[in-house]
Amino acid sequence: MNCLLCNARLPIRLTLADLVMLRPLPRLTLCNRCRANFARIDPAYACPGCGRPQKGTRLCAECVAWQQHCGWHLSHQALYTYNNAMKEYMHRYKFAGDYRLRLVFQAELQARVRELAADVVVPIPVTETTMAIRGFNQVLGLLGETSVAPVLRHRARDKLAQSHKTRKERLRTPQPFELVDPTMVRGKRVLLVDDIYTTGRTLYHAADLIKGAQCRELVSLSLAR
Amino acid sequence: MELHGQRVHCLRCGQETDWRLAALPNGEYYCPRCINLGRVATLNKFYHVPEPNQFTVHQPVLTWSGQLSPLQEDAATTVDQGLAAHRHQLLWAVTGAGKTEMMFHGIAHALERGERLAVASPRVDVCLELYPRLVAAFQNTIMVLLHGRQELPYRYAQLTVCTTHQLLRFYHAFDNLIIDEVDSFPFAANDALLFASQQAVKTDGGCLYLTATPGPTLMRRVRRGELAVSYLPLRYHGHLLPRIRLQLAPGWRRGVQCGHLPTSLVARLRRSLTAGYRFLLFLPHVADLGTIEPLLRLALPDHNFTTVHAADPQRLTKVQAMRDGQYDFLVTTTIMERGVTFPEIDVFVLGADDPVFSSSALVQIAGRAGRSVSRPTGTVYFWIASQCRRVRSAVRQVDFMNRKGRALQK
Ligand SMILES: [Zn+2]
Ligand SMILES: [Zn+2]
Ligand SMILES: [Zn+2]
């Protein structure tokens, strides 16, 4: 096995316990040097609304603003900060289209999805144009074999991909999604999953629709914040 | 991209990938091996522009007026003839032989013939160092520099300087391809790059490999007669390479942990310093720098030195300070092996048998010594915990070149 990002050979670390228990080995995806460039977020030191790392667990100013604007706020978690290493990773995975890189964080994201114990996992969809160019939905790639419900889809009118817009433009965007089938989420605990939480706008749009379909509970998760 | 059974074959880089790694969810395949040049997927097709090669040659082509030593002159003639005949050849020149200058006449003649050329190296730093020298030597020629860290738009040029990786962009494009430091990582181990270098050359084109330490792949091609080899065993000042001398220090790592350096090492360092020579001491790992630095400060209290490694933010200032004579010695890791030269130094390696040092890296490290006319010799000592193949091969390569060199000196 080689590091998925820098291709350095990975040492096989066998502990005595691994040998005795004959348990399946955790698959390493990154070398220690690459791994060290990413910063995990501890939910005990993050905003409960958006998952941003901070001192305590008080709602951050941005989330207070969302609360005032919508009358509710998300409860979002993110695994990693969106630092330079994560930016570079996202660039290689999404924009360069190296689909193999989904494996870098797949196991960690799946583990958190299991922990969050939702009835329905809803991935944020990509537009048809993106799908045609990229050939994959980056969120589905990160989720791997997790079973998901295609509750959302992009509304027919195709727009610019999110990443090309400025922050202001993103905050103004009209609802880009529509519900495929509201009964899939009615009365359920729903987990919305996206790759990055930037302004929150995308997730708030998606959450708005799902709340409107009378889900029981809604939490959300992203790889980066 | 083509699917052959379980494997997907990439038409750009020539590499094969297990289809499970290459599959996209939309049923296409992409090539993860050469993705840093932009993704190639099953639907992409390649178009190759036929090479018009209509360069107008502006005289004078060669704007370099340096002098070659008689020995360099011989090698330069060999290079020139090889390029003219589009030969596939290997020039095995010792470190510090002045390889770049020896290519100039050959390149100039090729440019005058209206040929399209590329000078490539596996290492970005080598390309960055070569490009300005070539620009200065061929001021009237259109040139382009291509490497992965830069976003300059590509332009059609008569002389391309690029990393070997960028050669994947070219197909039967060059009349002659020169690959400098061909042995250095990652080219040596990467079949894709070797494939690319073949693809980049026209079917009747030539290829010149320059190296100080040919690896097994090149030597195999020499033995099979696919590559003509010529040697430049003497340095530009006409002297032999300093011999690598070995010292066994079986328990040095444990000793260092308990706070003492090998006595033979300390004695050797003292001897260099009292003789008035500065030195480089190489250690295998960055972590070793921290353990050994305090021990050296204790053992050599009156001397000024520092430690430096590749990721050291003050690396450049420290290297410059060493150049300026502010330090008596530098303690460093393998990363300074190429390009960095200090005059009149000795070179020592503690733990030369550590797997981080490839035999070619060891030859390069040893080659830091004896670079200047003012002191063309130098002392090179390797401390090893045990004998190993890489160290033996490095010693053998130096001895081999010295035997050839002695024959020339008569
Ligand atoms: Zn890595
Ligand atoms: Zn918040
Ligand atoms: Zn390829």
XYZ file of C-alpha atoms and ligand atoms in Angstrom, chain A residues 47-52 54 58-64 197 225, ligand 2:
17
model
C -19.918 25.165 17.276
C -22.934 22.871 17.599
C -24.585 24.718 14.723
C -21.967 24.598 11.987
C -19.145 22.464 13.388
C -16.526 25.212 13.235
C -13.774 27.054 18.623
C -21.676 27.935 22.302
C -23.463 28.836 19.096
C -21.147 30.947 16.939
C -22.118 34.342 15.541
C -22.797 32.996 12.060
C -25.153 30.386 13.410
C -26.913 32.960 15.590
C -19.478 23.454 4.779
C -15.485 23.056 7.519
Zn -21.625 27.945 14.068
